[in-house]
Short mmCIF file of N, CA and C in Angstrom, two decimals:
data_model
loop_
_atom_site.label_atom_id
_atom_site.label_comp_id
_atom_site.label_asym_id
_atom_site.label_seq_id
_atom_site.Cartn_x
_atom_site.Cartn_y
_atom_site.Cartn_z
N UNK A 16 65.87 -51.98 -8.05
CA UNK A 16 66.67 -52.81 -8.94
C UNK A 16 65.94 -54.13 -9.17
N UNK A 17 65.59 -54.59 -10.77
CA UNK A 17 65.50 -56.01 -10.49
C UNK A 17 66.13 -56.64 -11.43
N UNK A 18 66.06 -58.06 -10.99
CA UNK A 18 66.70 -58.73 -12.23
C UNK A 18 65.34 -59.94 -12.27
N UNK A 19 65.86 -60.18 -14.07
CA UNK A 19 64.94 -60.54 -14.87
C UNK A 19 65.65 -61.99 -14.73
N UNK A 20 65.02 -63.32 -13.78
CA UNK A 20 65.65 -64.17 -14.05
C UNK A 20 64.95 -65.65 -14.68
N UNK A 21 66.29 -66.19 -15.48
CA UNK A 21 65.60 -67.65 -16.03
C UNK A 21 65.93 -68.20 -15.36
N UNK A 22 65.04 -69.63 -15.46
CA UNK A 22 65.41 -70.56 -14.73
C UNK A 22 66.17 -71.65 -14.93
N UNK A 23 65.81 -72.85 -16.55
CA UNK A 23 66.49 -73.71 -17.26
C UNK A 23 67.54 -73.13 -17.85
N UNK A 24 69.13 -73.84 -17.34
CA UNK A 24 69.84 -73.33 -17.93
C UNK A 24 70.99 -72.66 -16.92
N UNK A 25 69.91 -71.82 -16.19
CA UNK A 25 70.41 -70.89 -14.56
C UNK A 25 71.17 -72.12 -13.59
N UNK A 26 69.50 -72.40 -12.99
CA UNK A 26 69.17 -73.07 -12.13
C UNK A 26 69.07 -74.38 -12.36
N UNK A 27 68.48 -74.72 -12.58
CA UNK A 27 68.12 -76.07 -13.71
C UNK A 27 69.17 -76.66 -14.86
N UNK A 28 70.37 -76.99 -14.21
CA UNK A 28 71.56 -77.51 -14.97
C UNK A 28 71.48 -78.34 -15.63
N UNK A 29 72.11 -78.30 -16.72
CA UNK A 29 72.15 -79.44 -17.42
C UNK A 29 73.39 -80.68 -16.64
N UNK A 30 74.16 -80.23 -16.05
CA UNK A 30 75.67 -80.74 -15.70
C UNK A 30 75.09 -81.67 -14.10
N UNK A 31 74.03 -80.83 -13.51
CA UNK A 31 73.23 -81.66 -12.33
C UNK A 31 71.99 -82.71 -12.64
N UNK A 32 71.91 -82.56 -13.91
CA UNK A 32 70.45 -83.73 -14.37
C UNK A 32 71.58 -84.34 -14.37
N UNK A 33 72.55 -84.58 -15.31
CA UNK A 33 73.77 -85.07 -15.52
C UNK A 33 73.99 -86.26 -14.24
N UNK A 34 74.76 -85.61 -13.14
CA UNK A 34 74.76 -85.68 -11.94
C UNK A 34 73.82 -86.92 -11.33
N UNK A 35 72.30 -86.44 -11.15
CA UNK A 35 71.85 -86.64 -10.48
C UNK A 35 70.71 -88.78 -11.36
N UNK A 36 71.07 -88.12 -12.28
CA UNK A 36 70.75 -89.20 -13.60
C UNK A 36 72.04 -90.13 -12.99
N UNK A 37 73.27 -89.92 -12.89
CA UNK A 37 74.55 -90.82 -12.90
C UNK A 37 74.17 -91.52 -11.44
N UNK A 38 73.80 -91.00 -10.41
CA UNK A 38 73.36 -91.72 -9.29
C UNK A 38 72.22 -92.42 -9.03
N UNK A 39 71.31 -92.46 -10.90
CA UNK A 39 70.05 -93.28 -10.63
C UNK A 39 68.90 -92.50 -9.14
N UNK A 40 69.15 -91.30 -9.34
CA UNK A 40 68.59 -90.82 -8.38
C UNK A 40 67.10 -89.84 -9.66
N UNK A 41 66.57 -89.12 -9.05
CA UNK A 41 65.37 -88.84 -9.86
C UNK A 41 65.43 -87.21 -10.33
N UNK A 42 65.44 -86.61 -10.84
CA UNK A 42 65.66 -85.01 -11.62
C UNK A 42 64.61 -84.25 -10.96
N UNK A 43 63.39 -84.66 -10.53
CA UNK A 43 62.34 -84.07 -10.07
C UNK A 43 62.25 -83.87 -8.37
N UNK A 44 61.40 -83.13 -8.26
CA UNK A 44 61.19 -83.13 -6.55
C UNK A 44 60.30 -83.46 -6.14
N UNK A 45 59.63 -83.61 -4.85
CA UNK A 45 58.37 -84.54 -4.38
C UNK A 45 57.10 -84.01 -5.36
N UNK A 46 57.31 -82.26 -5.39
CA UNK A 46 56.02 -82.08 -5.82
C UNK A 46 56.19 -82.15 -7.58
N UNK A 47 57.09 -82.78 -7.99
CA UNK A 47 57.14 -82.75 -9.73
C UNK A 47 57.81 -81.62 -10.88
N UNK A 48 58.67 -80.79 -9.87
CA UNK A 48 59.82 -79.38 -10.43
C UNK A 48 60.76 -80.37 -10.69
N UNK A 49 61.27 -80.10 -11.43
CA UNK A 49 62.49 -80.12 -11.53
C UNK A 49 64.01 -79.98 -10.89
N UNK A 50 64.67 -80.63 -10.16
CA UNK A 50 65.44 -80.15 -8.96
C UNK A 50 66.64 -78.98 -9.54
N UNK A 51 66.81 -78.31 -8.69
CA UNK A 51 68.35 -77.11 -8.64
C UNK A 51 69.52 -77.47 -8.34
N UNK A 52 70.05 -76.89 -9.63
CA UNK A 52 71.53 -77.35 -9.24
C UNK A 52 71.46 -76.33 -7.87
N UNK A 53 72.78 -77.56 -6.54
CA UNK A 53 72.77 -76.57 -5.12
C UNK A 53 73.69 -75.52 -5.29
N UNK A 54 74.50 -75.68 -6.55
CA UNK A 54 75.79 -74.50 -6.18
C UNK A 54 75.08 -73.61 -6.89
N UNK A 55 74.79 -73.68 -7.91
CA UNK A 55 73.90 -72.39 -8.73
C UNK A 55 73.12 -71.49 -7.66
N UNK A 56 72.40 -72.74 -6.89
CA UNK A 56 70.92 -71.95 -6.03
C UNK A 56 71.94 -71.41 -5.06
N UNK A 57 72.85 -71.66 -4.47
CA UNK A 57 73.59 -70.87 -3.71
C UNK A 57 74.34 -69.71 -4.24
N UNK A 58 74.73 -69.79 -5.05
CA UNK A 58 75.05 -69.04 -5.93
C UNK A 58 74.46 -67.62 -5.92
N UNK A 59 72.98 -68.00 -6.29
CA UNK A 59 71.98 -67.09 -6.19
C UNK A 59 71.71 -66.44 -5.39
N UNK A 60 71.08 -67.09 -3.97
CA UNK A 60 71.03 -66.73 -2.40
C UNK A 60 72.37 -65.61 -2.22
N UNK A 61 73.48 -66.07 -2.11
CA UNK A 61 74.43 -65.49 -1.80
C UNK A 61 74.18 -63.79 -2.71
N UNK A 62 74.10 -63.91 -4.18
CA UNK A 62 74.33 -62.72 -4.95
C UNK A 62 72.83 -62.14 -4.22
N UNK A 63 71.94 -62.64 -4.05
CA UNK A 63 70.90 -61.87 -3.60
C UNK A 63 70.97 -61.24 -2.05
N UNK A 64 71.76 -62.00 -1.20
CA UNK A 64 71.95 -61.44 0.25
C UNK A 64 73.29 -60.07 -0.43
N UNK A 65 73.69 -60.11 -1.06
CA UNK A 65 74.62 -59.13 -1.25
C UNK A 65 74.10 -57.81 -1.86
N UNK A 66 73.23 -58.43 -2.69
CA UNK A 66 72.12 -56.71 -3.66
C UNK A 66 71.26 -56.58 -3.07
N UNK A 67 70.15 -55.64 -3.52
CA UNK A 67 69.38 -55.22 -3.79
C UNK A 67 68.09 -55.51 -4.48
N UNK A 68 68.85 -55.97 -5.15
CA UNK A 68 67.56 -57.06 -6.38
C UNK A 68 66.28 -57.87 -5.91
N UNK A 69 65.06 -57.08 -6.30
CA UNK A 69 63.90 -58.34 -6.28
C UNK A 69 63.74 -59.08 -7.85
N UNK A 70 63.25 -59.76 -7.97
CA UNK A 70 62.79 -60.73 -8.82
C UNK A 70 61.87 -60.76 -9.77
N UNK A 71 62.35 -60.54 -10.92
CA UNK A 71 61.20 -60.50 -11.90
C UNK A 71 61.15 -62.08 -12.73
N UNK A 72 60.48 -63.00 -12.95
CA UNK A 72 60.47 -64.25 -13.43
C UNK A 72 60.42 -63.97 -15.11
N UNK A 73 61.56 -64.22 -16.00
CA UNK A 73 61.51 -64.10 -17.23
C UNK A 73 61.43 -65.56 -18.16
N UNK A 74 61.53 -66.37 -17.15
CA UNK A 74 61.74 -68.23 -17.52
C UNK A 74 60.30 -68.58 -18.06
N UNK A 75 60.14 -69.51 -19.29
CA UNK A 75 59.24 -69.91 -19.66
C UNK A 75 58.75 -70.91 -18.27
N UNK A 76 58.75 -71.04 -16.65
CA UNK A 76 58.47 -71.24 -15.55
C UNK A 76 57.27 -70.42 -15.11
N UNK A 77 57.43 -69.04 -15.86
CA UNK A 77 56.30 -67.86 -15.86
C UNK A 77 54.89 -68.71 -16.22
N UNK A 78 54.79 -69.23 -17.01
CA UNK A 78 53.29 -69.70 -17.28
C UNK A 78 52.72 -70.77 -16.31
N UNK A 79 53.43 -71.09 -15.58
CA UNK A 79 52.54 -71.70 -13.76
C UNK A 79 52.01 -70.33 -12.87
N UNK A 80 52.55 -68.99 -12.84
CA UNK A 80 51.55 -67.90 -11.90
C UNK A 80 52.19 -67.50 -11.76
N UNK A 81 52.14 -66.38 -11.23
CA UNK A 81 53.21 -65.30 -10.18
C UNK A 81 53.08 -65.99 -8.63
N UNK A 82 51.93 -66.15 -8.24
CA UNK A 82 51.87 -67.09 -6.52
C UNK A 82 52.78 -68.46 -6.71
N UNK A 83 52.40 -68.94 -8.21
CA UNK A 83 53.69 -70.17 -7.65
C UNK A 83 54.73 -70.22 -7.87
N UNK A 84 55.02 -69.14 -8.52
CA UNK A 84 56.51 -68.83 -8.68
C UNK A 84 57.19 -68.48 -7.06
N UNK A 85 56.11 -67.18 -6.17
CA UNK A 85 56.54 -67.28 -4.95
C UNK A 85 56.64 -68.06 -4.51
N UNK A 86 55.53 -69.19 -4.44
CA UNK A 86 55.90 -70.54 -3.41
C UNK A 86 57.39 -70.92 -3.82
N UNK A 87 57.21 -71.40 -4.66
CA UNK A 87 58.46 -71.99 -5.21
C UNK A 87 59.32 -71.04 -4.78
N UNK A 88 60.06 -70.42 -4.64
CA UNK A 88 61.23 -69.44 -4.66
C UNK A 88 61.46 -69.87 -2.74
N UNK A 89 60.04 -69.23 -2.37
CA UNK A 89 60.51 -69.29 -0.96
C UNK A 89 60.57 -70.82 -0.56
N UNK A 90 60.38 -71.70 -0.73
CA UNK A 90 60.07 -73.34 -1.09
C UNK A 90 61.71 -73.35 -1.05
N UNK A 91 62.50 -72.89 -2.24
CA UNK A 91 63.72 -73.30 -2.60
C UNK A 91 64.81 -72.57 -1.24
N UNK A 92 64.33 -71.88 -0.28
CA UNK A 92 65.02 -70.82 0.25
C UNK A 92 65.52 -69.57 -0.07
N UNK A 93 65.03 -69.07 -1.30
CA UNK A 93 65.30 -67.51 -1.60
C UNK A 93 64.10 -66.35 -1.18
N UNK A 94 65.09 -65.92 -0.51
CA UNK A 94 64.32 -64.78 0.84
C UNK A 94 64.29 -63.92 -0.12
N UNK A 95 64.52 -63.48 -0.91
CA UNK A 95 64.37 -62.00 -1.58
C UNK A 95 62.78 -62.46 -2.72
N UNK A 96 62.03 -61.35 -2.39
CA UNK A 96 60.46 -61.35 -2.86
C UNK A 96 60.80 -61.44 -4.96
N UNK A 97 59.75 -62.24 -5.07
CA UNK A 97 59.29 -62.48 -6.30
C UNK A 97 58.21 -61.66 -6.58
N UNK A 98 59.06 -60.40 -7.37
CA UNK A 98 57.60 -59.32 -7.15
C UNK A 98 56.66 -59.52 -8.20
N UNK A 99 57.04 -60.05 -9.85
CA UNK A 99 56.24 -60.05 -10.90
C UNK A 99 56.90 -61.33 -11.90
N UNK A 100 55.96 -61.74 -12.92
CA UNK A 100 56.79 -62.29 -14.10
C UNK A 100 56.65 -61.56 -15.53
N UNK A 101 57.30 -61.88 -16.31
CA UNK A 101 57.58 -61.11 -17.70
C UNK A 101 56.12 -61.68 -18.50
N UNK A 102 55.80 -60.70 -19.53
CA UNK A 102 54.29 -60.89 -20.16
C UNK A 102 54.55 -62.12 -21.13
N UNK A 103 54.41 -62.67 -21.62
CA UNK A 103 54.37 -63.93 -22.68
C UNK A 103 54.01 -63.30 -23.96
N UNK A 104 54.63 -62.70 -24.60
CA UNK A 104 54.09 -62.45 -25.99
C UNK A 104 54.45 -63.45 -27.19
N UNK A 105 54.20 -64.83 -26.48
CA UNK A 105 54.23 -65.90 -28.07
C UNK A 105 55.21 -66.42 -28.30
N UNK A 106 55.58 -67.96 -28.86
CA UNK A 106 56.87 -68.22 -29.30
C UNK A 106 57.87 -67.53 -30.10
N UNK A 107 57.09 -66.49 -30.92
CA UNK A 107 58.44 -66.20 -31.94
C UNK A 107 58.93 -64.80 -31.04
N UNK A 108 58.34 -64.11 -30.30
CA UNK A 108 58.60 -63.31 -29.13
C UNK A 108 60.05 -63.71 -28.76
N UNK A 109 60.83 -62.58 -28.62
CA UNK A 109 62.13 -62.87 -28.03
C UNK A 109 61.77 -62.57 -26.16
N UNK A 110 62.96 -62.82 -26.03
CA UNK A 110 63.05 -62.89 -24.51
C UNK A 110 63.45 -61.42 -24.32
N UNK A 111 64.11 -60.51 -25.01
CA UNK A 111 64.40 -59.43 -24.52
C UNK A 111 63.11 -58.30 -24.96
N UNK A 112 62.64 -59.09 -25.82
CA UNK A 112 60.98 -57.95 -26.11
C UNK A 112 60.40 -57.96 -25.06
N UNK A 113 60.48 -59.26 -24.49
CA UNK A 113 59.43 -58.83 -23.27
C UNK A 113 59.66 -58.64 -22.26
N UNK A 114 60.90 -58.37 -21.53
CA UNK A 114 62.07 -57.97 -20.84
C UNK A 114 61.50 -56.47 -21.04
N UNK A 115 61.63 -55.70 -22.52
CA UNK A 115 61.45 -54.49 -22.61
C UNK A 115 59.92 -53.89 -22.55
N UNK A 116 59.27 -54.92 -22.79
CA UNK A 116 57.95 -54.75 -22.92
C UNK A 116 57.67 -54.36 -21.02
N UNK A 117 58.25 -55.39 -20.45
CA UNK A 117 57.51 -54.37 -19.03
C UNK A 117 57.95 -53.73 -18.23
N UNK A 118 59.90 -53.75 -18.80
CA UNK A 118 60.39 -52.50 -18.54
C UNK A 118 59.51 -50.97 -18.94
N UNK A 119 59.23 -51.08 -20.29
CA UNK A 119 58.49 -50.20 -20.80
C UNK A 119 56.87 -50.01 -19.77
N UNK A 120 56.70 -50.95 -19.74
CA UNK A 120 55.29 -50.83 -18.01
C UNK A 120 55.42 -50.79 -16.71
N UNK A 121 56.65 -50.30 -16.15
CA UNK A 121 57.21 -50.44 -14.86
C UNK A 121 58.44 -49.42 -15.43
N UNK A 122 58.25 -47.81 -15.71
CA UNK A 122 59.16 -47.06 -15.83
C UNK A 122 59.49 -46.45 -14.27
N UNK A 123 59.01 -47.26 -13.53
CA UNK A 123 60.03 -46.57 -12.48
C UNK A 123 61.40 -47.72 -12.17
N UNK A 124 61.57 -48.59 -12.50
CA UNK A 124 62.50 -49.47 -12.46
C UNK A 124 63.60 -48.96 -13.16
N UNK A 125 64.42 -48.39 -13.01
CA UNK A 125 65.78 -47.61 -13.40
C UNK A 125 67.04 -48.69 -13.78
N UNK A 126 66.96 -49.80 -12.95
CA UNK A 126 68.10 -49.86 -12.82
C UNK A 126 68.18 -51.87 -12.63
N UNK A 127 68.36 -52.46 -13.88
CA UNK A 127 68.13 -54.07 -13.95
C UNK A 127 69.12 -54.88 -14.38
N UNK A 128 68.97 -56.60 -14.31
CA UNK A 128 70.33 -57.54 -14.53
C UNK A 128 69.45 -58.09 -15.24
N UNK A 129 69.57 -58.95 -16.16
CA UNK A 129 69.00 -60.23 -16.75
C UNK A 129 69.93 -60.93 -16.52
N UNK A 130 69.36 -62.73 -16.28
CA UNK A 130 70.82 -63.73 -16.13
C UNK A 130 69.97 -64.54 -16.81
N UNK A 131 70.37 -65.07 -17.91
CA UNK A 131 69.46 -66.11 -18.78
C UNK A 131 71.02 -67.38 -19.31
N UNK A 132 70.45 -67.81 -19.77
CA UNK A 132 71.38 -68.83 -20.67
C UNK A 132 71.66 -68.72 -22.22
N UNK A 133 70.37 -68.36 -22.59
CA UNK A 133 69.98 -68.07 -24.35
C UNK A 133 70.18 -66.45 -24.66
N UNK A 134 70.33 -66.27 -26.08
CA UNK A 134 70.25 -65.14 -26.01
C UNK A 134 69.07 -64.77 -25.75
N UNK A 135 69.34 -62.92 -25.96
CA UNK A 135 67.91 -62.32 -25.60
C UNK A 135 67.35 -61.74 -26.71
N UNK A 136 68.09 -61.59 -27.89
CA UNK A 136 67.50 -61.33 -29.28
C UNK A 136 67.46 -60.08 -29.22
N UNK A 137 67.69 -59.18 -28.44
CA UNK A 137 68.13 -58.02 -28.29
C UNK A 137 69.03 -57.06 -28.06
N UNK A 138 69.70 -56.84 -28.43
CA UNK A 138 71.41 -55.64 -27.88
C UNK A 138 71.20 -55.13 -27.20
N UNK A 139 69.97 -54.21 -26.70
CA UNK A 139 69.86 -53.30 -25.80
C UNK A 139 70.11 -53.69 -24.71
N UNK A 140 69.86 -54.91 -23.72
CA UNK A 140 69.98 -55.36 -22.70
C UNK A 140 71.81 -55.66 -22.70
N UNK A 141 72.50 -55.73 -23.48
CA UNK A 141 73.74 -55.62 -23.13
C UNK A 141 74.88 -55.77 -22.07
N UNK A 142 74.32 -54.39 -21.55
CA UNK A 142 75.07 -53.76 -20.53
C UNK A 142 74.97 -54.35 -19.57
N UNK A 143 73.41 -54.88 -19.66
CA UNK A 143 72.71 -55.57 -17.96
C UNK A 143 72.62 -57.44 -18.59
N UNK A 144 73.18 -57.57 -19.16
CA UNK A 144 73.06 -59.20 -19.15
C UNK A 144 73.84 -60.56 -19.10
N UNK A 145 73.81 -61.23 -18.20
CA UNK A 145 74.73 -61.87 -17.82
C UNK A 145 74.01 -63.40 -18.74
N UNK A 146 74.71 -63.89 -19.60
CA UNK A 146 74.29 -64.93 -20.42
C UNK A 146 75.44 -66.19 -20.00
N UNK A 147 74.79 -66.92 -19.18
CA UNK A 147 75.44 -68.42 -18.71
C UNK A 147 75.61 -69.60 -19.52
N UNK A 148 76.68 -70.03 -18.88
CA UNK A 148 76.43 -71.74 -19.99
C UNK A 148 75.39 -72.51 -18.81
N UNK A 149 74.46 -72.74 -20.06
CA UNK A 149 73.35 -73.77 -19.47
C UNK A 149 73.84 -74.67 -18.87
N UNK A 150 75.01 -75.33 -19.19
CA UNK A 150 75.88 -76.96 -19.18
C UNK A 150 76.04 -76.66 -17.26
N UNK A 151 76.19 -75.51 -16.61
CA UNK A 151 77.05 -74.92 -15.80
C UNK A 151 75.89 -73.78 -14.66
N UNK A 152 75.10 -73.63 -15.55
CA UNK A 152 74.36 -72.57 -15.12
C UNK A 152 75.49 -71.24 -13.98
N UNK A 153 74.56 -70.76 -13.20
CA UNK A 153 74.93 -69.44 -12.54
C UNK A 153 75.86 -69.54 -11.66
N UNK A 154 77.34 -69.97 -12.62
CA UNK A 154 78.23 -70.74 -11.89
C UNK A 154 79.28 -69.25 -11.32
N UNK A 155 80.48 -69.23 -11.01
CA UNK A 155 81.77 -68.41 -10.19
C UNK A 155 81.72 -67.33 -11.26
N UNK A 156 81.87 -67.56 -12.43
CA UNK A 156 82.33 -66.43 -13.73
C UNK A 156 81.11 -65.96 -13.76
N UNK A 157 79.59 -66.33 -13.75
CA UNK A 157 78.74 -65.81 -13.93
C UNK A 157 78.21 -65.04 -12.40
N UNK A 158 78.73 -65.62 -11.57
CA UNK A 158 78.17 -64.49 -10.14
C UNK A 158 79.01 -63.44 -10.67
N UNK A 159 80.27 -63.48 -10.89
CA UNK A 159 81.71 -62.29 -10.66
C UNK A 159 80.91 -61.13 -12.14
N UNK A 160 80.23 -61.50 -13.12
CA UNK A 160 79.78 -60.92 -13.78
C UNK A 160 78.89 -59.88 -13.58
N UNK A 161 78.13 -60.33 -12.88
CA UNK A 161 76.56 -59.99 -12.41
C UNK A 161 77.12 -58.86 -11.04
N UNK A 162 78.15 -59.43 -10.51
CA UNK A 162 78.44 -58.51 -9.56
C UNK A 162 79.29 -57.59 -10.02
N UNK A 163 79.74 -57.47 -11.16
CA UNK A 163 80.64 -56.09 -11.93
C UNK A 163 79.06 -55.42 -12.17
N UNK A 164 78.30 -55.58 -12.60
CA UNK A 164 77.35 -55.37 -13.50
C UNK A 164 76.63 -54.42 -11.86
N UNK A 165 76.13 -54.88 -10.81
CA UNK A 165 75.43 -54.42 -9.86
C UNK A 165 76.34 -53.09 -9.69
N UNK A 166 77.86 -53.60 -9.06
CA UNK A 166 78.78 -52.73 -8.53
C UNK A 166 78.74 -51.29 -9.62
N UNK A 167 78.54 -51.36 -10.91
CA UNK A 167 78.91 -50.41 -11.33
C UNK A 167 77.23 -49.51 -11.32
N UNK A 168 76.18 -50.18 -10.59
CA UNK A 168 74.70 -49.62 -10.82
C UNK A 168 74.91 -49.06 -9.50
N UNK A 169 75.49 -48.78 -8.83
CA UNK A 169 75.16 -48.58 -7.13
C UNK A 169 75.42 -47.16 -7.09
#
C-alpha cells in the first residue's frame, strides 16, 4: 500500500504560519524547512502507526532528493520508510499524471491513498483521494477520510 503524499497544504499549514507568525516566532526550522503544523504531523504518525502505508513523496518537496526527503521524514519523527518520490513531468503536468505515471511503473502497487490539498486534475484517483483544506491541512475529517478509504482496501 502506498500513499502519495503532499506536503504544503498537508503538513505545512497555512492556519500554523498563521500561528506561529502571531507569536513573532519564525516559520522555518534551524536547518531552513519550513516548520509542521504538530497536530497535522501527528495526525500523520498516528494514521501511519495504524496502516500499512509507506510513502511515496508527490509534494513539489520532491525536487530536494529522495535521501532528503528520508532525512527529513525521519528528522520530523515518521517511522514509516520513504520508499520513492513522484517523477516531475513539468509545470503544466498535473499532479495526478504523475501519480499515474509511476503507478503505471510500479504495477505491483495494488492498492494507494493520495492526501494532497489541490486538486489532482484527474478523476481516476477518486476513490483513493483525500483532498484537505490547506487553511487546516491533515486535520480530524481528513484522518476519518483516509481511514474509510484504507478500511475499505484491507
Amino acid at each position: 500500500k502506498v500513499l502519495f503524499l503532499d506536503i504544503d497544504g498537508v503538513l505545512n499549514t497555512t492556519h500554523y504560519i498563521s500561528v506561529l507568525e502571531g507569536r513573532d516566532e519564525s516559520v522555518m526550522d534551524k536547518d531552513w524547512h519550513p516548520k509542521w503544523d504538530p497536530l497535522a504531523l501527528g495526525r500523520l504518525k498516528q494514521f501511519l502507526e495504524i496502516t500499512d502505508y509507506v510513502i511515496v513523496i508527490s509534494s513539489s518537496w520532491r525536487d530536494q532528493g529522495l535521501a532528503a526527503m528520508k532525512a527529513l521524514f525521519k528528522k520530523r519523527g515518521i517511522k514509516r520508510e520513504v520508499i520513492d518520490i513522484t517523477p516531475d513531468m513539468g509545470f503544466a503536468a498535473s499532479r495526478g499524471s504523475e501519480i499515474n505515471l509511476w503507478l503505471t511503473t510500479h504495477p505491483q502497487c495494488t492498492s494507494y491513498l493520495v492526501i494532497d490539498d489541490n486538486p489532482l486534475g484527474s478523476s481516476h484517483h477518486d476513490s483513493s483521494f483525500v483532498r484537505v483544506n490547506g487553511y487546516f491541512g491533515f486535520d480530524e475529517t481528513a484522518f476519518q477520510r483516509a481511514m474509510n478509504i484504507y478500511l475499505t482496501s484491507v
